[in-house]
CSV table of C-alpha atoms in Angstrom, one decimal:
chain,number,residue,atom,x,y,z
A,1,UNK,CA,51.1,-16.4,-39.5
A,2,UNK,CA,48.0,-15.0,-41.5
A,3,UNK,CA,48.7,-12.9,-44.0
A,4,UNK,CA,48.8,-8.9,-43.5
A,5,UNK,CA,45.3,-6.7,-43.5
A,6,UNK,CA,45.3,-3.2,-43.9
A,7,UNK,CA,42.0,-1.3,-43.1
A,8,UNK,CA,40.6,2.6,-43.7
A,9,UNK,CA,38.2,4.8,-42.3
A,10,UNK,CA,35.9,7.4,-43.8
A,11,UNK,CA,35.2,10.6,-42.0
A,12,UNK,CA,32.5,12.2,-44.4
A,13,UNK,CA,28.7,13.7,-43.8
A,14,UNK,CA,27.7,12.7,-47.0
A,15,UNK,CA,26.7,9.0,-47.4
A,16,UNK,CA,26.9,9.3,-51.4
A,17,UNK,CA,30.7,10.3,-50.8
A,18,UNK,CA,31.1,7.4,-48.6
A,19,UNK,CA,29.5,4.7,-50.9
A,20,UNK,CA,31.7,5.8,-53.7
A,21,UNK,CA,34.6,5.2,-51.9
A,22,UNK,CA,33.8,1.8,-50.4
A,23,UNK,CA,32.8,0.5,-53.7
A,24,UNK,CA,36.5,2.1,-55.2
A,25,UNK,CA,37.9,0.2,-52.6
A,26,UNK,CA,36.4,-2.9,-52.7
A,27,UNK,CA,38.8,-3.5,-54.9
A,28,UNK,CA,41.4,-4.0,-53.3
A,29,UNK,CA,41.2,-7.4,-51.8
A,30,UNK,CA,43.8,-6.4,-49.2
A,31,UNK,CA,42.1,-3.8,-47.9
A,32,UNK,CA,38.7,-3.7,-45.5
A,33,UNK,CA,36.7,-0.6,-44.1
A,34,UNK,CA,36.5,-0.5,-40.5
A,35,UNK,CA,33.5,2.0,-40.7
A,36,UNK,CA,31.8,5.3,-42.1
A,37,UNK,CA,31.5,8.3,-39.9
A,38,UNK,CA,30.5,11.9,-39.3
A,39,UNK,CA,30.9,12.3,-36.0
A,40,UNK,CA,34.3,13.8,-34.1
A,41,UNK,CA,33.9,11.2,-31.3
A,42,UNK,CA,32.9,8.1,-33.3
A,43,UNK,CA,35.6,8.5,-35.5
A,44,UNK,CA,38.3,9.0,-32.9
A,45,UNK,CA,36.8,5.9,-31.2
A,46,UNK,CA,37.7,4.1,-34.2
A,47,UNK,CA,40.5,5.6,-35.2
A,48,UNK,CA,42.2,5.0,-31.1
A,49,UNK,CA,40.5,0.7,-31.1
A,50,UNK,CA,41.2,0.1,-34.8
A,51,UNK,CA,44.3,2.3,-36.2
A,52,UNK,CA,43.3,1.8,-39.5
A,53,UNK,CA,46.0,2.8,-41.6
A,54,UNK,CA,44.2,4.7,-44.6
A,55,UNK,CA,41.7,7.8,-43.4
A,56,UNK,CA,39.9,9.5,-45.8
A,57,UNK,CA,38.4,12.5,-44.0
A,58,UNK,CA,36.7,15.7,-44.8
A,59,UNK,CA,37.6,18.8,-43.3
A,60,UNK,CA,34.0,19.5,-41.8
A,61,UNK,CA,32.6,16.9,-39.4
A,62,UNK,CA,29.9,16.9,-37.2
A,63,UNK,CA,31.2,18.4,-33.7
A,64,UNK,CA,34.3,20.6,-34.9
A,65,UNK,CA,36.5,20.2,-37.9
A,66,UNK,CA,39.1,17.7,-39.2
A,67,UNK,CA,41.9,19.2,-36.8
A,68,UNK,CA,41.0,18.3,-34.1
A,69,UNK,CA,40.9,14.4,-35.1
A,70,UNK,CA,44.3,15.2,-36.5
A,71,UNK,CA,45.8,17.1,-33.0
A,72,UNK,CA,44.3,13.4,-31.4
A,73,UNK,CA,46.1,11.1,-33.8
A,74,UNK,CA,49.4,13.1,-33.1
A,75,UNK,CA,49.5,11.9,-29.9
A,76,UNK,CA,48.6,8.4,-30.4
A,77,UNK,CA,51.9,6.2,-29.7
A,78,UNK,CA,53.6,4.1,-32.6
A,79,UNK,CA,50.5,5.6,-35.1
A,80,UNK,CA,50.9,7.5,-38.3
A,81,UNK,CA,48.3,6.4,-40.5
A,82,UNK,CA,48.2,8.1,-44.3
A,83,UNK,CA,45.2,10.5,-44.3
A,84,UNK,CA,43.5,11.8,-47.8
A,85,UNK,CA,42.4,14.8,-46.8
A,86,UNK,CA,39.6,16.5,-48.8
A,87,UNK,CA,37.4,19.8,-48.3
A,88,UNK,CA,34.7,21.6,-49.9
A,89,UNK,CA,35.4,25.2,-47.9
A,90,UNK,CA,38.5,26.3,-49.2
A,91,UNK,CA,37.4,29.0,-50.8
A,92,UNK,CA,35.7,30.1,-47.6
A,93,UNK,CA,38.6,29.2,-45.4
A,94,UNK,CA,41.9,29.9,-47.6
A,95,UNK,CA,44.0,28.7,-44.3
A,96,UNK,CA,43.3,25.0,-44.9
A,97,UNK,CA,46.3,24.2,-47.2
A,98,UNK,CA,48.3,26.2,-45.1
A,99,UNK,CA,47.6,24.7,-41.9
A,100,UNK,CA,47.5,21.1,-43.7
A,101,UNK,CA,51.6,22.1,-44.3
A,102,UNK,CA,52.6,23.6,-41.7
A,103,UNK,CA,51.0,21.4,-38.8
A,104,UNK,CA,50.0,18.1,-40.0
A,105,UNK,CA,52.1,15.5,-42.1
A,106,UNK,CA,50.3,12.5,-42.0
A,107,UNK,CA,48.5,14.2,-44.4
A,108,UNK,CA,49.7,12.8,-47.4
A,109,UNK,CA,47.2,13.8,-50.3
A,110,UNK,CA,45.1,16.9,-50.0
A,111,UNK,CA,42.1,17.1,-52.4
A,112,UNK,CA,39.3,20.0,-53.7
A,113,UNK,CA,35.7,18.6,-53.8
A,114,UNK,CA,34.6,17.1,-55.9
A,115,UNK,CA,37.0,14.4,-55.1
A,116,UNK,CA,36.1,11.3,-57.7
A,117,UNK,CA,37.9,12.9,-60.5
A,118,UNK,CA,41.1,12.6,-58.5
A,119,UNK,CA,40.3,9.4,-56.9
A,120,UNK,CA,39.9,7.5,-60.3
A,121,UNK,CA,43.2,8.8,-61.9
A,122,UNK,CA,45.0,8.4,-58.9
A,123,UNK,CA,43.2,6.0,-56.2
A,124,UNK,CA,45.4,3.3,-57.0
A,125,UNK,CA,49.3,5.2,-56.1
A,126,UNK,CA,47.1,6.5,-52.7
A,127,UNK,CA,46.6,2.7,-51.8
A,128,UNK,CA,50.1,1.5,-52.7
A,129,UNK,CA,51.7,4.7,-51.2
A,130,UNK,CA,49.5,3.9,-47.6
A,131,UNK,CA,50.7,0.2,-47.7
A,132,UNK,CA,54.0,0.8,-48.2
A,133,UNK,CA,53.9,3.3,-45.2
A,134,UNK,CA,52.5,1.0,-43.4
A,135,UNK,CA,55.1,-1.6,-44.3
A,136,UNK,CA,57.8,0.9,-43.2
A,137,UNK,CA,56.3,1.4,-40.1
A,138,UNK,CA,55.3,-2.3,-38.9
A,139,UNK,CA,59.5,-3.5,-39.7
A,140,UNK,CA,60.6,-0.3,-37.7
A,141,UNK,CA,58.1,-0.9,-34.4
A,142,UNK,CA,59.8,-2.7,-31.6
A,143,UNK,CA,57.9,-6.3,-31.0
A,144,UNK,CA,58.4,-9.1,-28.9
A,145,UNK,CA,59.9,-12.6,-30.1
A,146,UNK,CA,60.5,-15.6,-27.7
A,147,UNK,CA,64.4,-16.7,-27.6
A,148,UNK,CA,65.4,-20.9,-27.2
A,149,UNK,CA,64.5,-20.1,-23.1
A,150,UNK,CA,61.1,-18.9,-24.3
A,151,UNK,CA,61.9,-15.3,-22.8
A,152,UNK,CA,60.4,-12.2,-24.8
A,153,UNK,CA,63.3,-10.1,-26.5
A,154,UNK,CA,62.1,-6.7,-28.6
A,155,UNK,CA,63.6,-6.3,-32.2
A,156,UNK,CA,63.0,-4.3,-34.2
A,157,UNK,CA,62.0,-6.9,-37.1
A,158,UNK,CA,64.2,-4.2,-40.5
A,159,UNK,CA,67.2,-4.4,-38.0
A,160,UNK,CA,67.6,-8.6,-38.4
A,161,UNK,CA,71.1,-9.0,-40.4
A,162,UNK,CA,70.7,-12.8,-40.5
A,163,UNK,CA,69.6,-15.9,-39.4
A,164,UNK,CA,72.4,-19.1,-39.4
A,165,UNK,CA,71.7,-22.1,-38.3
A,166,UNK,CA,74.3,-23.6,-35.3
A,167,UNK,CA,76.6,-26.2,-36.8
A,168,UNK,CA,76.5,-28.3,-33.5
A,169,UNK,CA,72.7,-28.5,-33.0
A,170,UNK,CA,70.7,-28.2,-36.5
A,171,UNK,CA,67.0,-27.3,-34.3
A,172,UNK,CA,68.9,-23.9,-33.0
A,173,UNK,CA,69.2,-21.2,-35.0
A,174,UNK,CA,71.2,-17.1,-34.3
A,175,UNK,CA,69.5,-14.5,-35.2
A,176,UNK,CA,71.8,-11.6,-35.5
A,177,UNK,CA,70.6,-7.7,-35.3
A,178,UNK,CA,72.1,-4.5,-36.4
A,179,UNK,CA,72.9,-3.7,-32.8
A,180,UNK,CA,75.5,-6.8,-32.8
A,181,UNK,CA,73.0,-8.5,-30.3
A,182,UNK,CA,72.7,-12.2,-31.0
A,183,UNK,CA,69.0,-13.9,-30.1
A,184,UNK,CA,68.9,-17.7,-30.3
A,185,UNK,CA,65.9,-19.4,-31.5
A,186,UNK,CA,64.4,-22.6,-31.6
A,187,UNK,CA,61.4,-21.7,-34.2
A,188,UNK,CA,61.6,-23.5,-37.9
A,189,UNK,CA,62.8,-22.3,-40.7
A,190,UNK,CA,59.2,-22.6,-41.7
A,191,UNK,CA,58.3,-20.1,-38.8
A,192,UNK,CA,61.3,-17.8,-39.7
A,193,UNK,CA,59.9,-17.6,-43.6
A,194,UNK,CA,56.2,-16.5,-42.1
A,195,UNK,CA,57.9,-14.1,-40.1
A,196,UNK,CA,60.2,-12.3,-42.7
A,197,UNK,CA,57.4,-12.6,-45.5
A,198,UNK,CA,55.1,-10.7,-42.5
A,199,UNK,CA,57.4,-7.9,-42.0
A,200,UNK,CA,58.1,-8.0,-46.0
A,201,UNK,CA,61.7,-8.2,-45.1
A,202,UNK,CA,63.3,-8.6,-48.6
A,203,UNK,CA,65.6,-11.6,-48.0
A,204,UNK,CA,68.3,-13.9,-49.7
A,205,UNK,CA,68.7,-17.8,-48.9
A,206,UNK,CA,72.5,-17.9,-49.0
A,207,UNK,CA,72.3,-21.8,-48.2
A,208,UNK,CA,68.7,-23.9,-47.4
A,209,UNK,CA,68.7,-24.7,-43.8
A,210,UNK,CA,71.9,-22.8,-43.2
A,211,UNK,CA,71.2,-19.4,-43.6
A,212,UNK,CA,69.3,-16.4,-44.7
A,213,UNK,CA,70.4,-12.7,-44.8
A,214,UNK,CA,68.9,-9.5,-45.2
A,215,UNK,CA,69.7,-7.9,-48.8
A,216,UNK,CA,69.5,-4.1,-47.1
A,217,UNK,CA,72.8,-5.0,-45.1
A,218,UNK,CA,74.8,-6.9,-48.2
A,219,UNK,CA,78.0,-4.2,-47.9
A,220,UNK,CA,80.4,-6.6,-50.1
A,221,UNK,CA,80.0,-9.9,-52.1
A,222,UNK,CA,82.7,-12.0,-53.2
A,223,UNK,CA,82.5,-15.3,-54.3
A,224,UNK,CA,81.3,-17.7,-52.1
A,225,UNK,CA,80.9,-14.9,-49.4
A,226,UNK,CA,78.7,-12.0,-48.8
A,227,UNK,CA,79.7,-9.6,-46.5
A,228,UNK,CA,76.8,-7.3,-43.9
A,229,UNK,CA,77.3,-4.8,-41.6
A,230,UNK,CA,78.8,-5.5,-38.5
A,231,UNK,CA,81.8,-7.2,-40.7
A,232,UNK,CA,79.6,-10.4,-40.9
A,233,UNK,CA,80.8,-12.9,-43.1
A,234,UNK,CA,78.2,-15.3,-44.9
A,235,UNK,CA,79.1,-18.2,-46.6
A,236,UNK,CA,76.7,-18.8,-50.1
A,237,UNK,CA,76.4,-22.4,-51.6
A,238,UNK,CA,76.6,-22.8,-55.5
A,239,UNK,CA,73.1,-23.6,-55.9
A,240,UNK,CA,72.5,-20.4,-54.6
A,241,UNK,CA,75.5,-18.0,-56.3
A,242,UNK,CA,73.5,-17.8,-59.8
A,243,UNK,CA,70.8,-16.4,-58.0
A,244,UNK,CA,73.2,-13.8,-56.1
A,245,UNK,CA,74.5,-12.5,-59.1
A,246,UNK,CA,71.0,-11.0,-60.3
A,247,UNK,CA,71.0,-9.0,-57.3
């Protein structure tokens, strides 16, 4: 599984303004523009193909104004990207703020021009605050695994409890889920790794090749068993219990 992307968009007339920010952001190797735009359409074309999960926008755009890119994204399914919003008109238009907090809250960081000041001090908590979103949203999105039958089953990846390997046939494994559904797989443990390191799923190895839990369910540990939700019972090796106890 390749490791995660996360991309922004620039809605900004002034090409200065949008050259400062790429090169900011070009520092974050994680991160890739998926374009520079002043332009209401262009930018929702982007914004409804690419879904980046950053926007930086200004409030006047060729076309209209910012709210009306905002009203669009509001309507977009399984979207909530974490806008920077920025304007040069407040003084002009004193209703911005106001309508920023009452109407939209994707907007997560509202700005005065000029805008650099605040992007240098604070640039780097914007970035980490819109991955994390983003993070939150990709575990809680319904998606689509194949079972040992190869039929598609939708989890919702942050609900997975555990996965425990079948004592009777080592290649199978149970997934269990918050709901107390149980999915059985066939994929590796290799293939189970990629998958929980993709959702950033913080997890615990209670025993290799045996089992792996997720920490956000632990409700009880008592040596050699951790308890989750659901009253599930997981056995821990002692290779592991050291490890256990820093938790």
């Amino acid at each position: 599984m390749k490791n995660l992307k996360f991309n922004y968009l620039v809605i900004e007339a002034d090409t200065n303004v949008w050259a400062n920010i790429e090169r900011r952001m070009s520092k974050f190797i994680d991160w890739e523009s998926v374009g520079f735009t002043s332009e209401i359409d262009h930018a929702l074309g982007i914004i409804k193909k690419e879904k980046p999960q950053l926007i930086f926008s200004d409030w006047s755009i060729v076309g209209g104004n910012a709210f009306q890119i905002l009203n669009e994204i509001k309507l977009i399914q399984n979207y909530e990207p974490y806008i920077i919003f920025f304007t040069g008109y407040q003084s002009e238009h004193p209703e911005i703020p106001q309508e920023i907090m009452n109407n939209y809250p994707m907007v997560k960081k509202y700005i005065v021009k000029p805008i650099f000041e605040n992007l240098t001090e604070n640039l780097y908590h914007y970035v980490e605050e819109a991955k994390n979103q983003h993070l939150t949203n990709l575990r809680n999105t319904p998606v689509f695994i194949e079972n040992e039958w190869r039929q598609k089953i939708k989890i919702v990846p942050a609900e997975s409890l555990a996965i425990i390997q079948c004592e009777e046939n080592p290649r199978r494994k149970i997934l269990f889920l918050k709901n107390k559904e149980e999915v059985f797989l066939k994929q590796t443990w290799e293939s189970i790794i990629q998958f929980l390191n993709f959702y950033k799923i913080d997890y615990f190895v209670c025993h290799n090749r045996k089992s792996i839990i997720n920490k956000a369910y632990i409700t009880k540990i008592s040596k050699p068993f951790v308890w989750l939700e659901n009253n599930t019972k997981i056995k821990v090796s002692r290779e592991r219990w050291e490890e256990l106890d820093e938790i």
